[in-house]
Amino acid sequence: MKLSRLLAGVGFVVLVGTAGTACTTHAGAAAQVGSQSIETSQLRGIVDRGLAAADGVPVSQSGQTASSALNRLDLQRRTLTTLVQLQLLSDEADRRGVTLSSGDVASYYQAYAILQFGSVQAFEQRAAAAGFAPRDVSVIVRSGALESALSDRVSPHLLATEAETREQYNSIVDQVGRIPLTYAQAKPYLARFIVSQERSAKLRPVLAQAEKKDPISINPRFGTWNTGQFAVIAADGSIASRPAPTPTVDLTAQS
């Protein structure tokens, strides 16, 4: 997994089919997944904090910050995509009896950050530059942990080999130096990260069925749901496809 995939929705694969059209008035909600609403206030808070976090990340010697490269509407749609995916994954996990403790998610967070970026600090800085505040990155990481846990249930034997995980671990150490994970600790995560695309492919039909069970409806103010991309996209002719007015409130966001 790369950060761009993670922050676009934790590496979700492209699905085929027709988008669900749950009926909802969207009163106070940015989206609805089945019977569960995603509140506009939650989305706004995440985006505001993300823009504020990006404003503190320098991207060049010119004095510019990462926030100058971010588009609020794009970030808003990416964030809403993540929240919708998380709800859909959570509902499917409940149906299958898949549970994750806070310790499971914390361990996944550490392993992902270290094995993909060299350290938790480096990962959180990259996430901040992409518009996700540290306090909210856990939302994205929980989605990744749930996706991995569901993949274990769907395709439990689809893992990288001992040789592949050992080679990858050695390569990471060669690049960044000693890391706070032994090979034994890193191996279960590497075995899954290395074959993440193959595992995602196996998960596609499961998520397609999950979307039919929990139809997704997006408040037109924020865009529209595209099942093929498994994401919120701009709705032509809607407020989501037009420039947003300059915010009049302090920016403080979430992921």
PDB file of C-alpha atoms in Angstrom, residues 8-10 12-22 24 26 30-34 38 76-89 143 207-236 238 240:
ATOM      1  CA  ALA A   8      -7.848   7.764  -0.827  1.00  0.00           C
ATOM      2  CA  GLY A   9      -9.652   5.142   1.175  1.00  0.00           C
ATOM      3  CA  VAL A  10      -7.249   2.582   2.556  1.00  0.00           C
ATOM      4  CA  PHE A  12     -10.012  -0.189  -1.601  1.00  0.00           C
ATOM      5  CA  VAL A  13     -10.313  -1.949  -4.927  1.00  0.00           C
ATOM      6  CA  VAL A  14     -12.495  -0.887  -7.829  1.00  0.00           C
ATOM      7  CA  LEU A  15     -15.916  -2.461  -7.615  1.00  0.00           C
ATOM      8  CA  VAL A  16     -18.408  -3.048 -10.384  1.00  0.00           C
ATOM      9  CA  GLY A  17     -22.154  -2.740 -10.202  1.00  0.00           C
ATOM     10  CA  THR A  18     -24.791  -0.104  -9.670  1.00  0.00           C
ATOM     11  CA  ALA A  19     -24.598   2.392  -6.862  1.00  0.00           C
ATOM     12  CA  GLY A  20     -27.113   2.051  -4.084  1.00  0.00           C
ATOM     13  CA  THR A  21     -29.771   4.729  -3.816  1.00  0.00           C
ATOM     14  CA  ALA A  22     -30.989   4.707  -0.250  1.00  0.00           C
ATOM     15  CA  THR A  24     -32.826   9.856   2.893  1.00  0.00           C
ATOM     16  CA  HIS A  26     -29.856  13.950   4.592  1.00  0.00           C
ATOM     17  CA  ALA A  30     -23.361  14.286   4.813  1.00  0.00           C
ATOM     18  CA  ALA A  31     -24.115  10.673   3.891  1.00  0.00           C
ATOM     19  CA  GLN A  32     -26.063   7.623   4.889  1.00  0.00           C
ATOM     20  CA  VAL A  33     -24.870   4.011   4.800  1.00  0.00           C
ATOM     21  CA  GLY A  34     -27.810   1.705   5.315  1.00  0.00           C
ATOM     22  CA  ILE A  38     -22.480  10.336   8.808  1.00  0.00           C
ATOM     23  CA  GLN A  76     -13.891  16.818   1.699  1.00  0.00           C
ATOM     24  CA  ARG A  77     -14.789  14.104  -0.817  1.00  0.00           C
ATOM     25  CA  ARG A  78     -11.758  11.981   0.099  1.00  0.00           C
ATOM     26  CA  THR A  79     -12.637  12.259   3.760  1.00  0.00           C
ATOM     27  CA  LEU A  80     -16.278  11.392   3.191  1.00  0.00           C
ATOM     28  CA  THR A  81     -15.183   8.429   1.078  1.00  0.00           C
ATOM     29  CA  THR A  82     -13.122   7.130   3.991  1.00  0.00           C
ATOM     30  CA  LEU A  83     -15.986   7.572   6.452  1.00  0.00           C
ATOM     31  CA  VAL A  84     -18.432   5.788   4.147  1.00  0.00           C
ATOM     32  CA  GLN A  85     -15.997   2.926   3.569  1.00  0.00           C
ATOM     33  CA  LEU A  86     -15.337   2.615   7.290  1.00  0.00           C
ATOM     34  CA  GLN A  87     -19.058   2.339   8.026  1.00  0.00           C
ATOM     35  CA  LEU A  88     -19.557  -0.230   5.287  1.00  0.00           C
ATOM     36  CA  LEU A  89     -16.600  -2.274   6.538  1.00  0.00           C
ATOM     37  CA  SER A 143     -10.442   1.087   7.961  1.00  0.00           C
ATOM     38  CA  LEU A 207     -17.867  -5.454  -0.487  1.00  0.00           C
ATOM     39  CA  ALA A 208     -20.156  -5.353  -3.514  1.00  0.00           C
ATOM     40  CA  GLN A 209     -22.688  -7.448  -1.606  1.00  0.00           C
ATOM     41  CA  ALA A 210     -22.188  -5.325   1.499  1.00  0.00           C
ATOM     42  CA  GLU A 211     -23.083  -2.216  -0.487  1.00  0.00           C
ATOM     43  CA  LYS A 212     -26.314  -3.866  -1.640  1.00  0.00           C
ATOM     44  CA  LYS A 213     -27.200  -4.653   1.978  1.00  0.00           C
ATOM     45  CA  ASP A 214     -26.291  -1.131   3.125  1.00  0.00           C
ATOM     46  CA  PRO A 215     -27.127   1.225   0.229  1.00  0.00           C
ATOM     47  CA  ILE A 216     -25.053   4.392   0.180  1.00  0.00           C
ATOM     48  CA  SER A 217     -26.591   7.810  -0.244  1.00  0.00           C
ATOM     49  CA  ILE A 218     -24.601  11.048  -0.376  1.00  0.00           C
ATOM     50  CA  ASN A 219     -25.950  14.494   0.369  1.00  0.00           C
ATOM     51  CA  PRO A 220     -25.817  16.243  -3.060  1.00  0.00           C
ATOM     52  CA  ARG A 221     -24.068  19.136  -1.359  1.00  0.00           C
ATOM     53  CA  PHE A 222     -20.977  16.938  -1.073  1.00  0.00           C
ATOM     54  CA  GLY A 223     -21.108  14.997  -4.326  1.00  0.00           C
ATOM     55  CA  THR A 224     -22.407  11.610  -5.371  1.00  0.00           C
ATOM     56  CA  TRP A 225     -21.440   8.001  -4.722  1.00  0.00           C
ATOM     57  CA  ASN A 226     -19.743   6.126  -7.568  1.00  0.00           C
ATOM     58  CA  THR A 227     -19.769   2.367  -7.056  1.00  0.00           C
ATOM     59  CA  GLY A 228     -17.272   1.758  -9.859  1.00  0.00           C
ATOM     60  CA  GLN A 229     -14.697   3.936  -8.103  1.00  0.00           C
ATOM     61  CA  PHE A 230     -16.008   3.018  -4.637  1.00  0.00           C
ATOM     62  CA  ALA A 231     -15.743   6.682  -3.766  1.00  0.00           C
ATOM     63  CA  VAL A 232     -17.537  10.001  -3.453  1.00  0.00           C
ATOM     64  CA  ILE A 233     -17.057  12.046  -6.617  1.00  0.00           C
ATOM     65  CA  ALA A 234     -18.091  15.534  -7.675  1.00  0.00           C
ATOM     66  CA  ALA A 235     -21.642  15.763  -8.983  1.00  0.00           C
ATOM     67  CA  ASP A 236     -21.767  17.690 -12.252  1.00  0.00           C
ATOM     68  CA  SER A 238     -23.847  20.519  -8.077  1.00  0.00           C
ATOM     69  CA  ALA A 240     -19.613  19.876  -5.150  1.00  0.00           C
TER      70      ALA A 240
END
